[in-house]
Amino acid sequence: MQRISRTVDAPRDLGIAGVIAVPEGAPVEIELRLESVMEGVLVTGTARASAEGECVRCLEPVELELDADFQEMFSYPDSDDRGRSKAAADDEAEDDEDMIPLEDGMFDLEPVLRDAVVLALPMQPVCREDCEGLCSECGINLNENPDHHHDAVDIRWAALQGLAGSLGTDEKDNMSDAASGVDEKQEK
């Protein structure tokens, strides 16, 4: 068993394009635990990095620290899943597609790291949990203007609202009295 700590530069496209990602070349701290087992090398680790993106509600910049844990088995190229040499293994046994082979005693950690980091990123990052977002009418940031609102006019009632505005106050009162009398008659 061996423990290794390294800081590496983030590869390109480490994240969700246009949403949140670790910038290319940003430092990624990796702590690894390498264990020799019968089938190969078991790699267990943690990756720490800073991700940048924008809030999906208010479009303000978001920066978050993330920890991504991962574990992967890298198998010896000449052994089967039980540690026996392939020559001794049954010829009809199917190769395990989940096993990643070691190549010349080396393993490529980038695909494993990419999977772990992308899965640890939020799909909808927000600047804070109670972010109000943007006004759907005019686009103003509701976090900065919490009392902002629009008087919504339902176009289905617009004609009646125009009719109510054209009637005089006396006519409105007479109509409301007549309407209340009708209601009383209908109740009896």
mmCIF file with all atom_site columns, C-alpha atoms in Angstrom:
data_model
loop_
_atom_site.group_PDB
_atom_site.id
_atom_site.type_symbol
_atom_site.label_atom_id
_atom_site.label_alt_id
_atom_site.label_comp_id
_atom_site.label_asym_id
_atom_site.label_entity_id
_atom_site.label_seq_id
_atom_site.pdbx_PDB_ins_code
_atom_site.Cartn_x
_atom_site.Cartn_y
_atom_site.Cartn_z
_atom_site.occupancy
_atom_site.B_iso_or_equiv
_atom_site.pdbx_formal_charge
_atom_site.auth_seq_id
_atom_site.auth_comp_id
_atom_site.auth_asym_id
_atom_site.auth_atom_id
_atom_site.pdbx_PDB_model_num
ATOM 1   C CA . MET A 1 1   ? 0.000   0.000   0.000   1.00 0.00 ? 1   MET A CA 1
ATOM 2   C CA . GLN A 1 2   ? 1.253   3.458   -0.856  1.00 0.00 ? 2   GLN A CA 1
ATOM 3   C CA . ARG A 1 3   ? -0.145  6.969   -0.280  1.00 0.00 ? 3   ARG A CA 1
ATOM 4   C CA . ILE A 1 4   ? 0.532   9.767   -2.752  1.00 0.00 ? 4   ILE A CA 1
ATOM 5   C CA . SER A 1 5   ? -0.464  13.456  -2.662  1.00 0.00 ? 5   SER A CA 1
ATOM 6   C CA . ARG A 1 6   ? -0.082  15.575  -5.779  1.00 0.00 ? 6   ARG A CA 1
ATOM 7   C CA . THR A 1 7   ? -1.276  18.841  -7.231  1.00 0.00 ? 7   THR A CA 1
ATOM 8   C CA . VAL A 1 8   ? -1.955  18.705  -10.951 1.00 0.00 ? 8   VAL A CA 1
ATOM 9   C CA . ASP A 1 9   ? -3.357  21.137  -13.509 1.00 0.00 ? 9   ASP A CA 1
ATOM 10  C CA . ALA A 1 10  ? -7.004  20.616  -14.399 1.00 0.00 ? 10  ALA A CA 1
ATOM 11  C CA . PRO A 1 11  ? -7.536  19.153  -17.866 1.00 0.00 ? 11  PRO A CA 1
ATOM 12  C CA . ARG A 1 12  ? -9.691  20.879  -20.462 1.00 0.00 ? 12  ARG A CA 1
ATOM 13  C CA . ASP A 1 13  ? -13.514 20.568  -20.166 1.00 0.00 ? 13  ASP A CA 1
ATOM 14  C CA . LEU A 1 14  ? -13.551 19.400  -16.536 1.00 0.00 ? 14  LEU A CA 1
ATOM 15  C CA . GLY A 1 15  ? -17.195 20.172  -15.819 1.00 0.00 ? 15  GLY A CA 1
ATOM 16  C CA . ILE A 1 16  ? -20.495 20.985  -17.455 1.00 0.00 ? 16  ILE A CA 1
ATOM 17  C CA . ALA A 1 17  ? -20.014 23.373  -20.384 1.00 0.00 ? 17  ALA A CA 1
ATOM 18  C CA . GLY A 1 18  ? -21.786 26.700  -19.917 1.00 0.00 ? 18  GLY A CA 1
ATOM 19  C CA . VAL A 1 19  ? -22.970 25.863  -16.389 1.00 0.00 ? 19  VAL A CA 1
ATOM 20  C CA . ILE A 1 20  ? -20.087 25.148  -13.987 1.00 0.00 ? 20  ILE A CA 1
ATOM 21  C CA . ALA A 1 21  ? -16.578 23.768  -14.443 1.00 0.00 ? 21  ALA A CA 1
ATOM 22  C CA . VAL A 1 22  ? -13.060 23.686  -13.063 1.00 0.00 ? 22  VAL A CA 1
ATOM 23  C CA . PRO A 1 23  ? -11.075 26.124  -15.242 1.00 0.00 ? 23  PRO A CA 1
ATOM 24  C CA . GLU A 1 24  ? -8.417  24.558  -17.449 1.00 0.00 ? 24  GLU A CA 1
ATOM 25  C CA . GLY A 1 25  ? -5.012  24.715  -15.750 1.00 0.00 ? 25  GLY A CA 1
ATOM 26  C CA . ALA A 1 26  ? -6.464  25.380  -12.272 1.00 0.00 ? 26  ALA A CA 1
ATOM 27  C CA . PRO A 1 27  ? -4.796  23.375  -9.485  1.00 0.00 ? 27  PRO A CA 1
ATOM 28  C CA . VAL A 1 28  ? -6.462  20.095  -8.524  1.00 0.00 ? 28  VAL A CA 1
ATOM 29  C CA . GLU A 1 29  ? -5.204  18.512  -5.299  1.00 0.00 ? 29  GLU A CA 1
ATOM 30  C CA . ILE A 1 30  ? -5.250  14.724  -5.439  1.00 0.00 ? 30  ILE A CA 1
ATOM 31  C CA . GLU A 1 31  ? -4.725  12.356  -2.538  1.00 0.00 ? 31  GLU A CA 1
ATOM 32  C CA . LEU A 1 32  ? -4.337  8.726   -3.611  1.00 0.00 ? 32  LEU A CA 1
ATOM 33  C CA . ARG A 1 33  ? -4.117  5.402   -1.845  1.00 0.00 ? 33  ARG A CA 1
ATOM 34  C CA . LEU A 1 34  ? -2.674  2.659   -4.056  1.00 0.00 ? 34  LEU A CA 1
ATOM 35  C CA . GLU A 1 35  ? -3.204  -0.935  -2.937  1.00 0.00 ? 35  GLU A CA 1
ATOM 36  C CA . SER A 1 36  ? -1.765  -3.985  -4.618  1.00 0.00 ? 36  SER A CA 1
ATOM 37  C CA . VAL A 1 37  ? -4.357  -6.756  -4.823  1.00 0.00 ? 37  VAL A CA 1
ATOM 38  C CA . MET A 1 38  ? -4.478  -10.079 -6.645  1.00 0.00 ? 38  MET A CA 1
ATOM 39  C CA . GLU A 1 39  ? -6.205  -8.652  -9.716  1.00 0.00 ? 39  GLU A CA 1
ATOM 40  C CA . GLY A 1 40  ? -4.173  -5.444  -10.042 1.00 0.00 ? 40  GLY A CA 1
ATOM 41  C CA . VAL A 1 41  ? -4.011  -2.070  -8.278  1.00 0.00 ? 41  VAL A CA 1
ATOM 42  C CA . LEU A 1 42  ? -6.935  -0.604  -6.342  1.00 0.00 ? 42  LEU A CA 1
ATOM 43  C CA . VAL A 1 43  ? -6.804  3.214   -6.483  1.00 0.00 ? 43  VAL A CA 1
ATOM 44  C CA . THR A 1 44  ? -8.829  5.143   -3.902  1.00 0.00 ? 44  THR A CA 1
ATOM 45  C CA . GLY A 1 45  ? -8.635  8.908   -3.805  1.00 0.00 ? 45  GLY A CA 1
ATOM 46  C CA . THR A 1 46  ? -10.028 12.359  -3.263  1.00 0.00 ? 46  THR A CA 1
ATOM 47  C CA . ALA A 1 47  ? -9.763  15.307  -5.636  1.00 0.00 ? 47  ALA A CA 1
ATOM 48  C CA . ARG A 1 48  ? -10.175 18.901  -4.392  1.00 0.00 ? 48  ARG A CA 1
ATOM 49  C CA . ALA A 1 49  ? -10.688 21.803  -6.769  1.00 0.00 ? 49  ALA A CA 1
ATOM 50  C CA . SER A 1 50  ? -12.408 25.165  -7.192  1.00 0.00 ? 50  SER A CA 1
ATOM 51  C CA . ALA A 1 51  ? -15.230 25.298  -9.718  1.00 0.00 ? 51  ALA A CA 1
ATOM 52  C CA . GLU A 1 52  ? -16.554 28.434  -11.383 1.00 0.00 ? 52  GLU A CA 1
ATOM 53  C CA . GLY A 1 53  ? -19.854 29.045  -13.113 1.00 0.00 ? 53  GLY A CA 1
ATOM 54  C CA . GLU A 1 54  ? -22.966 31.169  -12.883 1.00 0.00 ? 54  GLU A CA 1
ATOM 55  C CA . CYS A 1 55  ? -26.105 30.984  -10.787 1.00 0.00 ? 55  CYS A CA 1
ATOM 56  C CA . VAL A 1 56  ? -28.973 29.481  -12.778 1.00 0.00 ? 56  VAL A CA 1
ATOM 57  C CA . ARG A 1 57  ? -31.448 31.826  -11.075 1.00 0.00 ? 57  ARG A CA 1
ATOM 58  C CA . CYS A 1 58  ? -29.796 35.273  -11.132 1.00 0.00 ? 58  CYS A CA 1
ATOM 59  C CA . LEU A 1 59  ? -26.828 34.710  -13.516 1.00 0.00 ? 59  LEU A CA 1
ATOM 60  C CA . GLU A 1 60  ? -24.309 36.031  -10.949 1.00 0.00 ? 60  GLU A CA 1
ATOM 61  C CA . PRO A 1 61  ? -20.864 34.370  -10.816 1.00 0.00 ? 61  PRO A CA 1
ATOM 62  C CA . VAL A 1 62  ? -20.611 31.315  -8.549  1.00 0.00 ? 62  VAL A CA 1
ATOM 63  C CA . GLU A 1 63  ? -17.431 29.830  -7.109  1.00 0.00 ? 63  GLU A CA 1
ATOM 64  C CA . LEU A 1 64  ? -17.467 26.687  -5.011  1.00 0.00 ? 64  LEU A CA 1
ATOM 65  C CA . GLU A 1 65  ? -14.961 24.298  -3.501  1.00 0.00 ? 65  GLU A CA 1
ATOM 66  C CA . LEU A 1 66  ? -15.611 20.643  -4.213  1.00 0.00 ? 66  LEU A CA 1
ATOM 67  C CA . ASP A 1 67  ? -14.334 17.327  -2.932  1.00 0.00 ? 67  ASP A CA 1
ATOM 68  C CA . ALA A 1 68  ? -14.780 14.341  -5.224  1.00 0.00 ? 68  ALA A CA 1
ATOM 69  C CA . ASP A 1 69  ? -14.102 10.829  -3.936  1.00 0.00 ? 69  ASP A CA 1
ATOM 70  C CA . PHE A 1 70  ? -13.340 8.011   -6.348  1.00 0.00 ? 70  PHE A CA 1
ATOM 71  C CA . GLN A 1 71  ? -12.228 4.395   -6.400  1.00 0.00 ? 71  GLN A CA 1
ATOM 72  C CA . GLU A 1 72  ? -11.134 2.366   -9.392  1.00 0.00 ? 72  GLU A CA 1
ATOM 73  C CA . MET A 1 73  ? -9.586  -1.035  -10.006 1.00 0.00 ? 73  MET A CA 1
ATOM 74  C CA . PHE A 1 74  ? -6.785  -1.172  -12.577 1.00 0.00 ? 74  PHE A CA 1
ATOM 75  C CA . SER A 1 75  ? -6.203  -4.806  -13.532 1.00 0.00 ? 75  SER A CA 1
ATOM 76  C CA . TYR A 1 76  ? -3.044  -6.543  -14.629 1.00 0.00 ? 76  TYR A CA 1
ATOM 77  C CA . PRO A 1 77  ? -3.302  -7.156  -18.380 1.00 0.00 ? 77  PRO A CA 1
ATOM 78  C CA . ASP A 1 78  ? -2.455  -10.869 -18.115 1.00 0.00 ? 78  ASP A CA 1
ATOM 79  C CA . SER A 1 79  ? -4.893  -11.821 -15.328 1.00 0.00 ? 79  SER A CA 1
ATOM 80  C CA . ASP A 1 80  ? -8.608  -12.528 -15.145 1.00 0.00 ? 80  ASP A CA 1
ATOM 81  C CA . ASP A 1 81  ? -11.042 -11.257 -12.530 1.00 0.00 ? 81  ASP A CA 1
ATOM 82  C CA . ARG A 1 82  ? -9.881  -13.880 -9.993  1.00 0.00 ? 82  ARG A CA 1
ATOM 83  C CA . GLY A 1 83  ? -6.156  -13.115 -10.261 1.00 0.00 ? 83  GLY A CA 1
ATOM 84  C CA . ARG A 1 84  ? -5.292  -16.175 -12.375 1.00 0.00 ? 84  ARG A CA 1
ATOM 85  C CA . SER A 1 85  ? -3.311  -15.791 -15.568 1.00 0.00 ? 85  SER A CA 1
ATOM 86  C CA . LYS A 1 86  ? -5.482  -15.629 -18.662 1.00 0.00 ? 86  LYS A CA 1
ATOM 87  C CA . ALA A 1 87  ? -3.790  -18.702 -20.095 1.00 0.00 ? 87  ALA A CA 1
ATOM 88  C CA . ALA A 1 88  ? -5.184  -20.704 -17.182 1.00 0.00 ? 88  ALA A CA 1
ATOM 89  C CA . ALA A 1 89  ? -8.606  -19.060 -17.415 1.00 0.00 ? 89  ALA A CA 1
ATOM 90  C CA . ASP A 1 90  ? -11.480 -20.653 -19.256 1.00 0.00 ? 90  ASP A CA 1
ATOM 91  C CA . ASP A 1 91  ? -11.465 -19.694 -22.967 1.00 0.00 ? 91  ASP A CA 1
ATOM 92  C CA . GLU A 1 92  ? -15.245 -19.138 -22.942 1.00 0.00 ? 92  GLU A CA 1
ATOM 93  C CA . ALA A 1 93  ? -15.122 -16.541 -20.112 1.00 0.00 ? 93  ALA A CA 1
ATOM 94  C CA . GLU A 1 94  ? -16.075 -13.074 -21.265 1.00 0.00 ? 94  GLU A CA 1
ATOM 95  C CA . ASP A 1 95  ? -13.733 -10.164 -20.575 1.00 0.00 ? 95  ASP A CA 1
ATOM 96  C CA . ASP A 1 96  ? -15.010 -7.807  -17.904 1.00 0.00 ? 96  ASP A CA 1
ATOM 97  C CA . GLU A 1 97  ? -15.620 -4.445  -19.578 1.00 0.00 ? 97  GLU A CA 1
ATOM 98  C CA . ASP A 1 98  ? -15.457 -2.625  -16.232 1.00 0.00 ? 98  ASP A CA 1
ATOM 99  C CA . MET A 1 99  ? -11.840 -3.595  -15.657 1.00 0.00 ? 99  MET A CA 1
ATOM 100 C CA . ILE A 1 100 ? -9.291  -0.996  -16.770 1.00 0.00 ? 100 ILE A CA 1
ATOM 101 C CA . PRO A 1 101 ? -5.940  -2.568  -17.644 1.00 0.00 ? 101 PRO A CA 1
ATOM 102 C CA . LEU A 1 102 ? -2.569  -1.341  -16.417 1.00 0.00 ? 102 LEU A CA 1
ATOM 103 C CA . GLU A 1 103 ? -0.285  -0.490  -19.322 1.00 0.00 ? 103 GLU A CA 1
ATOM 104 C CA . ASP A 1 104 ? 3.441   -0.965  -18.640 1.00 0.00 ? 104 ASP A CA 1
ATOM 105 C CA . GLY A 1 105 ? 2.801   -0.586  -14.913 1.00 0.00 ? 105 GLY A CA 1
ATOM 106 C CA . MET A 1 106 ? 1.072   2.788   -15.477 1.00 0.00 ? 106 MET A CA 1
ATOM 107 C CA . PHE A 1 107 ? -2.567  3.826   -15.278 1.00 0.00 ? 107 PHE A CA 1
ATOM 108 C CA . ASP A 1 108 ? -4.403  6.825   -16.726 1.00 0.00 ? 108 ASP A CA 1
ATOM 109 C CA . LEU A 1 109 ? -6.270  8.561   -13.909 1.00 0.00 ? 109 LEU A CA 1
ATOM 110 C CA . GLU A 1 110 ? -7.799  11.358  -16.032 1.00 0.00 ? 110 GLU A CA 1
ATOM 111 C CA . PRO A 1 111 ? -11.040 9.534   -17.048 1.00 0.00 ? 111 PRO A CA 1
ATOM 112 C CA . VAL A 1 112 ? -11.646 8.426   -13.453 1.00 0.00 ? 112 VAL A CA 1
ATOM 113 C CA . LEU A 1 113 ? -10.924 11.941  -12.155 1.00 0.00 ? 113 LEU A CA 1
ATOM 114 C CA . ARG A 1 114 ? -13.190 13.507  -14.802 1.00 0.00 ? 114 ARG A CA 1
ATOM 115 C CA . ASP A 1 115 ? -16.098 11.200  -13.907 1.00 0.00 ? 115 ASP A CA 1
ATOM 116 C CA . ALA A 1 116 ? -15.737 11.871  -10.175 1.00 0.00 ? 116 ALA A CA 1
ATOM 117 C CA . VAL A 1 117 ? -15.473 15.665  -10.503 1.00 0.00 ? 117 VAL A CA 1
ATOM 118 C CA . VAL A 1 118 ? -18.317 16.052  -13.006 1.00 0.00 ? 118 VAL A CA 1
ATOM 119 C CA . LEU A 1 119 ? -20.625 13.912  -10.851 1.00 0.00 ? 119 LEU A CA 1
ATOM 120 C CA . ALA A 1 120 ? -19.728 16.011  -7.767  1.00 0.00 ? 120 ALA A CA 1
ATOM 121 C CA . LEU A 1 121 ? -20.680 19.280  -9.501  1.00 0.00 ? 121 LEU A CA 1
ATOM 122 C CA . PRO A 1 122 ? -24.222 20.607  -9.008  1.00 0.00 ? 122 PRO A CA 1
ATOM 123 C CA . MET A 1 123 ? -26.375 20.430  -12.144 1.00 0.00 ? 123 MET A CA 1
ATOM 124 C CA . GLN A 1 124 ? -28.057 23.734  -11.227 1.00 0.00 ? 124 GLN A CA 1
ATOM 125 C CA . PRO A 1 125 ? -25.606 25.852  -9.229  1.00 0.00 ? 125 PRO A CA 1
ATOM 126 C CA . VAL A 1 126 ? -27.025 28.726  -7.191  1.00 0.00 ? 126 VAL A CA 1
ATOM 127 C CA . CYS A 1 127 ? -25.219 31.630  -5.538  1.00 0.00 ? 127 CYS A CA 1
ATOM 128 C CA . ARG A 1 128 ? -27.185 30.971  -2.330  1.00 0.00 ? 128 ARG A CA 1
ATOM 129 C CA . GLU A 1 129 ? -30.064 28.683  -1.397  1.00 0.00 ? 129 GLU A CA 1
ATOM 130 C CA . ASP A 1 130 ? -32.611 31.518  -1.072  1.00 0.00 ? 130 ASP A CA 1
ATOM 131 C CA . CYS A 1 131 ? -31.699 33.243  -4.349  1.00 0.00 ? 131 CYS A CA 1
ATOM 132 C CA . GLU A 1 132 ? -34.792 34.956  -5.771  1.00 0.00 ? 132 GLU A CA 1
ATOM 133 C CA . GLY A 1 133 ? -33.530 35.028  -9.373  1.00 0.00 ? 133 GLY A CA 1
ATOM 134 C CA . LEU A 1 134 ? -34.576 37.468  -12.088 1.00 0.00 ? 134 LEU A CA 1
ATOM 135 C CA . CYS A 1 135 ? -37.971 39.056  -12.798 1.00 0.00 ? 135 CYS A CA 1
ATOM 136 C CA . SER A 1 136 ? -39.640 37.157  -15.617 1.00 0.00 ? 136 SER A CA 1
ATOM 137 C CA . GLU A 1 137 ? -41.149 40.399  -16.984 1.00 0.00 ? 137 GLU A CA 1
ATOM 138 C CA . CYS A 1 138 ? -38.181 42.793  -17.088 1.00 0.00 ? 138 CYS A CA 1
ATOM 139 C CA . GLY A 1 139 ? -35.104 40.793  -15.967 1.00 0.00 ? 139 GLY A CA 1
ATOM 140 C CA . ILE A 1 140 ? -34.270 42.859  -12.862 1.00 0.00 ? 140 ILE A CA 1
ATOM 141 C CA . ASN A 1 141 ? -32.378 41.019  -10.093 1.00 0.00 ? 141 ASN A CA 1
ATOM 142 C CA . LEU A 1 142 ? -34.962 40.263  -7.376  1.00 0.00 ? 142 LEU A CA 1
ATOM 143 C CA . ASN A 1 143 ? -32.213 39.779  -4.745  1.00 0.00 ? 143 ASN A CA 1
ATOM 144 C CA . GLU A 1 144 ? -31.345 43.478  -5.033  1.00 0.00 ? 144 GLU A CA 1
ATOM 145 C CA . ASN A 1 145 ? -34.999 44.630  -5.348  1.00 0.00 ? 145 ASN A CA 1
ATOM 146 C CA . PRO A 1 146 ? -37.136 42.305  -3.196  1.00 0.00 ? 146 PRO A CA 1
ATOM 147 C CA . ASP A 1 147 ? -40.214 44.582  -3.371  1.00 0.00 ? 147 ASP A CA 1
ATOM 148 C CA . HIS A 1 148 ? -40.204 44.678  -7.185  1.00 0.00 ? 148 HIS A CA 1
ATOM 149 C CA . HIS A 1 149 ? -43.473 43.667  -8.849  1.00 0.00 ? 149 HIS A CA 1
ATOM 150 C CA . HIS A 1 150 ? -45.587 44.314  -11.931 1.00 0.00 ? 150 HIS A CA 1
ATOM 151 C CA . ASP A 1 151 ? -49.322 44.944  -12.009 1.00 0.00 ? 151 ASP A CA 1
ATOM 152 C CA . ALA A 1 152 ? -50.461 42.038  -14.102 1.00 0.00 ? 152 ALA A CA 1
ATOM 153 C CA . VAL A 1 153 ? -53.408 42.716  -16.375 1.00 0.00 ? 153 VAL A CA 1
ATOM 154 C CA . ASP A 1 154 ? -55.234 39.677  -17.627 1.00 0.00 ? 154 ASP A CA 1
ATOM 155 C CA . ILE A 1 155 ? -56.073 40.382  -21.268 1.00 0.00 ? 155 ILE A CA 1
ATOM 156 C CA . ARG A 1 156 ? -59.246 38.322  -20.931 1.00 0.00 ? 156 ARG A CA 1
ATOM 157 C CA . TRP A 1 157 ? -60.657 40.963  -18.540 1.00 0.00 ? 157 TRP A CA 1
ATOM 158 C CA . ALA A 1 158 ? -59.199 44.021  -20.323 1.00 0.00 ? 158 ALA A CA 1
ATOM 159 C CA . ALA A 1 159 ? -62.444 44.772  -22.230 1.00 0.00 ? 159 ALA A CA 1
ATOM 160 C CA . LEU A 1 160 ? -64.481 44.664  -19.029 1.00 0.00 ? 160 LEU A CA 1
ATOM 161 C CA . GLN A 1 161 ? -61.947 46.841  -17.251 1.00 0.00 ? 161 GLN A CA 1
ATOM 162 C CA . GLY A 1 162 ? -62.315 49.424  -20.039 1.00 0.00 ? 162 GLY A CA 1
ATOM 163 C CA . LEU A 1 163 ? -66.104 49.245  -19.697 1.00 0.00 ? 163 LEU A CA 1
ATOM 164 C CA . ALA A 1 164 ? -65.887 49.770  -15.933 1.00 0.00 ? 164 ALA A CA 1
ATOM 165 C CA . GLY A 1 165 ? -63.668 52.815  -16.496 1.00 0.00 ? 165 GLY A CA 1
ATOM 166 C CA . SER A 1 166 ? -66.163 54.353  -18.966 1.00 0.00 ? 166 SER A CA 1
ATOM 167 C CA . LEU A 1 167 ? -69.147 54.138  -16.567 1.00 0.00 ? 167 LEU A CA 1
ATOM 168 C CA . GLY A 1 168 ? -69.755 57.036  -14.169 1.00 0.00 ? 168 GLY A CA 1
ATOM 169 C CA . THR A 1 169 ? -69.768 56.493  -10.415 1.00 0.00 ? 169 THR A CA 1
ATOM 170 C CA . ASP A 1 170 ? -73.565 56.841  -10.162 1.00 0.00 ? 170 ASP A CA 1
ATOM 171 C CA . GLU A 1 171 ? -74.095 54.234  -12.862 1.00 0.00 ? 171 GLU A CA 1
ATOM 172 C CA . LYS A 1 172 ? -71.788 51.791  -11.047 1.00 0.00 ? 172 LYS A CA 1
ATOM 173 C CA . ASP A 1 173 ? -73.744 52.210  -7.804  1.00 0.00 ? 173 ASP A CA 1
ATOM 174 C CA . ASN A 1 174 ? -77.085 51.674  -9.589  1.00 0.00 ? 174 ASN A CA 1
ATOM 175 C CA . MET A 1 175 ? -75.755 48.560  -11.307 1.00 0.00 ? 175 MET A CA 1
ATOM 176 C CA . SER A 1 176 ? -74.435 47.109  -8.060  1.00 0.00 ? 176 SER A CA 1
ATOM 177 C CA . ASP A 1 177 ? -77.800 47.688  -6.340  1.00 0.00 ? 177 ASP A CA 1
ATOM 178 C CA . ALA A 1 178 ? -79.615 46.045  -9.216  1.00 0.00 ? 178 ALA A CA 1
ATOM 179 C CA . ALA A 1 179 ? -77.228 43.137  -9.174  1.00 0.00 ? 179 ALA A CA 1
ATOM 180 C CA . SER A 1 180 ? -77.686 42.642  -5.434  1.00 0.00 ? 180 SER A CA 1
ATOM 181 C CA . GLY A 1 181 ? -81.503 42.712  -5.879  1.00 0.00 ? 181 GLY A CA 1
ATOM 182 C CA . VAL A 1 182 ? -81.237 40.018  -8.518  1.00 0.00 ? 182 VAL A CA 1
ATOM 183 C CA . ASP A 1 183 ? -79.162 37.889  -6.200  1.00 0.00 ? 183 ASP A CA 1
ATOM 184 C CA . GLU A 1 184 ? -81.726 38.253  -3.411  1.00 0.00 ? 184 GLU A CA 1
ATOM 185 C CA . LYS A 1 185 ? -84.568 37.186  -5.735  1.00 0.00 ? 185 LYS A CA 1
ATOM 186 C CA . GLN A 1 186 ? -82.623 34.169  -6.924  1.00 0.00 ? 186 GLN A CA 1
ATOM 187 C CA . GLU A 1 187 ? -81.981 33.059  -3.348  1.00 0.00 ? 187 GLU A CA 1
ATOM 188 C CA . LYS A 1 188 ? -85.722 33.082  -2.498  1.00 0.00 ? 188 LYS A CA 1
#
